[in-house]
C-alpha cells in the first residue's frame, strides 16, 4: 500500500472507533407521518391555485391565488383582469392591465395560448403585455416543461403579436431569447 492509502485507512479506522466508542448506534426506520408536501418541481401546476403576475415596486412579480378547482390560462386571465385582491393591494401590488370594454377570449393548445381582446395590443404597456403573457403561460405549463416553452399570442385592434414567451417575469418575442450555443 502507498503511504496515502495507509493514512486513509488509518483515519477511517480511527473514525469508526470513535463513533463506536461514543455510543452512536444504528436504528431501524422510524415512521413519523406523511411525506412533506408543498414543494413543487418546475413545470408542475397545482390543481388548486392560479399564478398571476402583477406589478410591485421591484417590477413584475408572480403571486399565487388559491382556487377551488384546477385553473387554466382562461380562468387565470379572468382573475388577472379583476386585478389584485385586497391582500395583494395591501402588499403594494397593482396592475397595468387596462380596463377593457368587451370580452377577452382565451384559447389554448399544446404549448400555445391565444388571447383575443377588445383593445389595440400595440397600446398595451410592456408591463401589461408581460402580465398577460406570463399569467397565461404559467397556468398552461405541462408537467416537465418550462414556462418559456409556452408561446402566447396577443391580438386586438386588428393587430397580432405572436410567439411571445415569459422569461424572468417579462414577455419577450420567442426569437429574441438567448439560445444555448452548440457544444463541441
Coordinates of C-alpha atoms in Angstrom, one line a residue:
X1 CA 0.0 0.0 0.0
X2 CA 1.1 3.5 -0.6
X3 CA 1.6 6.0 2.2
X4 CA -1.5 7.9 1.2
X5 CA -3.7 4.8 1.3
X6 CA -2.3 3.8 4.6
X7 CA -3.1 7.2 6.1
X8 CA -6.7 7.0 4.6
X9 CA -7.2 3.5 6.1
X10 CA -5.9 4.6 9.5
X11 CA -8.1 7.7 9.5
X12 CA -11.2 5.6 8.6
X13 CA -10.4 3.1 11.3
X14 CA -9.9 5.9 13.9
X15 CA -13.2 7.5 12.9
X16 CA -15.1 4.2 13.1
X17 CA -13.6 3.5 16.5
X18 CA -14.5 7.0 17.8
X19 CA -18.1 6.6 16.6
X20 CA -18.4 3.2 18.2
X21 CA -16.9 4.5 21.4
X22 CA -19.3 7.4 21.8
X23 CA -22.5 5.4 21.9
X24 CA -23.7 6.1 18.3
X25 CA -25.7 3.0 17.3
X26 CA -27.8 2.1 14.2
X27 CA -31.6 2.3 14.3
X28 CA -34.5 1.0 12.4
X29 CA -36.6 3.2 10.1
X30 CA -39.0 5.3 12.2
X31 CA -42.4 6.3 10.8
X32 CA -43.1 9.9 11.6
X33 CA -46.1 10.7 9.4
X34 CA -46.9 11.7 5.9
X35 CA -44.3 12.8 3.4
X36 CA -43.6 16.5 3.1
X37 CA -45.8 18.5 0.8
X38 CA -45.8 22.0 -0.7
X39 CA -42.6 22.0 -2.6
X40 CA -43.2 21.8 -6.4
X41 CA -41.0 21.0 -9.2
X42 CA -40.7 23.4 -12.1
X43 CA -43.4 23.0 -14.6
X44 CA -45.8 21.3 -12.2
X45 CA -49.1 23.1 -11.8
X46 CA -51.0 22.8 -8.5
X47 CA -54.7 21.9 -9.3
X48 CA -56.0 24.4 -6.7
X49 CA -54.2 27.7 -7.5
X50 CA -53.6 30.3 -10.1
X51 CA -50.3 32.0 -10.9
X52 CA -50.9 35.7 -11.6
X53 CA -48.5 38.4 -12.5
X54 CA -48.9 41.9 -11.0
X55 CA -46.6 44.9 -10.7
X56 CA -44.7 45.5 -7.5
X57 CA -42.3 48.3 -6.5
X58 CA -39.5 46.0 -7.8
X59 CA -41.1 45.0 -11.1
X60 CA -43.5 42.4 -12.4
X61 CA -43.8 39.6 -9.9
X62 CA -45.7 36.3 -9.7
X63 CA -48.3 35.7 -7.0
X64 CA -50.3 32.6 -6.2
X65 CA -54.0 32.8 -5.6
X66 CA -55.8 29.8 -4.1
X67 CA -58.7 28.4 -6.1
X68 CA -61.4 25.7 -5.5
X69 CA -60.5 23.8 -8.7
X70 CA -57.9 23.5 -11.4
X71 CA -57.4 26.7 -13.3
X72 CA -56.0 27.0 -16.8
X73 CA -55.0 30.1 -18.7
X74 CA -58.6 31.2 -19.4
X75 CA -59.6 31.3 -15.8
X76 CA -56.3 32.9 -14.7
X77 CA -56.7 35.7 -17.3
X78 CA -60.2 36.4 -15.9
X79 CA -58.6 36.7 -12.4
X80 CA -55.8 38.9 -13.9
X81 CA -58.5 41.2 -15.4
X82 CA -60.1 41.6 -12.0
X83 CA -56.8 42.9 -10.6
X84 CA -55.1 42.2 -7.3
X85 CA -57.2 41.2 -4.4
X86 CA -57.3 43.2 -1.1
X87 CA -54.3 41.4 0.5
X88 CA -52.3 41.8 -2.7
X89 CA -53.1 45.6 -2.8
X90 CA -52.1 45.9 0.8
X91 CA -48.7 44.3 -0.1
X92 CA -48.3 47.1 -2.8
X93 CA -49.2 45.1 -5.9
X94 CA -51.1 46.7 -8.7
X95 CA -51.9 46.0 -12.3
X96 CA -51.1 47.9 -15.5
X97 CA -53.7 45.9 -17.5
X98 CA -56.2 48.5 -18.8
X99 CA -59.9 48.2 -18.2
X100 CA -61.5 46.6 -21.3
X101 CA -65.0 47.1 -22.7
X102 CA -65.9 43.8 -24.2
X103 CA -64.9 40.2 -23.7
X104 CA -61.5 38.7 -23.7
X105 CA -61.3 35.3 -25.3
X106 CA -58.5 32.8 -24.4
X107 CA -57.9 29.6 -26.4
X108 CA -55.3 27.1 -25.6
X109 CA -53.4 24.3 -27.5
X110 CA -50.3 22.3 -26.8
X111 CA -47.7 24.8 -25.6
X112 CA -49.8 27.7 -27.1
X113 CA -52.2 30.3 -25.7
X114 CA -54.0 32.9 -27.8
X115 CA -55.6 35.9 -26.1
X116 CA -58.0 38.0 -28.2
X117 CA -59.1 41.3 -26.6
X118 CA -61.2 44.3 -27.5
X119 CA -58.2 46.5 -27.2
X120 CA -55.3 47.6 -29.6
X121 CA -52.5 45.3 -28.4
X122 CA -49.9 47.9 -29.5
X123 CA -51.3 50.2 -26.9
X124 CA -50.5 47.7 -24.1
X125 CA -47.6 48.8 -21.9
X126 CA -44.7 46.4 -21.7
X127 CA -45.8 45.7 -18.1
X128 CA -49.3 44.8 -19.2
X129 CA -48.0 42.7 -22.0
X130 CA -45.8 40.8 -19.5
X131 CA -48.8 40.4 -17.1
X132 CA -50.9 38.8 -19.9
X133 CA -48.1 36.6 -21.3
X134 CA -46.7 35.3 -18.0
X135 CA -50.1 34.7 -16.4
X136 CA -51.3 32.7 -19.5
X137 CA -48.1 30.7 -19.9
X138 CA -47.7 29.9 -16.1
X139 CA -51.1 28.4 -16.0
X140 CA -50.6 26.2 -19.1
X141 CA -47.2 24.7 -18.5
X142 CA -47.3 21.0 -18.9
X143 CA -45.5 18.8 -16.4
X144 CA -41.8 18.6 -17.2
X145 CA -41.8 21.7 -19.3
X146 CA -40.6 25.3 -18.5
X147 CA -42.8 28.4 -18.6
X148 CA -40.8 29.8 -21.6
X149 CA -41.8 26.7 -23.6
X150 CA -45.4 28.1 -23.9
X151 CA -45.9 30.6 -26.7
X152 CA -48.5 33.3 -26.3
X153 CA -50.3 35.3 -29.0
X154 CA -52.0 38.6 -28.2
X155 CA -54.5 40.0 -30.6
X156 CA -56.8 43.0 -30.7
X157 CA -57.5 46.2 -32.6
X158 CA -56.9 44.3 -35.8
X159 CA -53.3 43.5 -34.8
X160 CA -51.5 40.4 -33.6
X161 CA -48.3 40.0 -31.6
X162 CA -47.2 36.3 -32.0
X163 CA -44.8 34.0 -30.3
X164 CA -44.3 35.8 -27.0
X165 CA -42.8 33.9 -24.1
X166 CA -42.4 34.6 -20.4
X167 CA -38.8 34.7 -19.1
X168 CA -37.8 36.2 -15.8
X169 CA -41.4 37.6 -15.3
X170 CA -41.2 39.6 -18.5
X171 CA -42.6 38.9 -22.0
X172 CA -40.2 38.6 -24.9
X173 CA -40.5 37.6 -28.6
X174 CA -39.5 33.9 -28.7
X175 CA -37.0 34.5 -31.4
X176 CA -35.1 37.0 -29.3
X177 CA -34.5 34.7 -26.3
X178 CA -30.9 33.7 -25.9
X179 CA -30.3 30.1 -27.1
X180 CA -27.5 27.9 -25.8
X181 CA -24.5 27.6 -28.1
X182 CA -24.0 24.2 -29.6
X183 CA -21.4 22.2 -27.6
X184 CA -18.4 20.9 -29.4

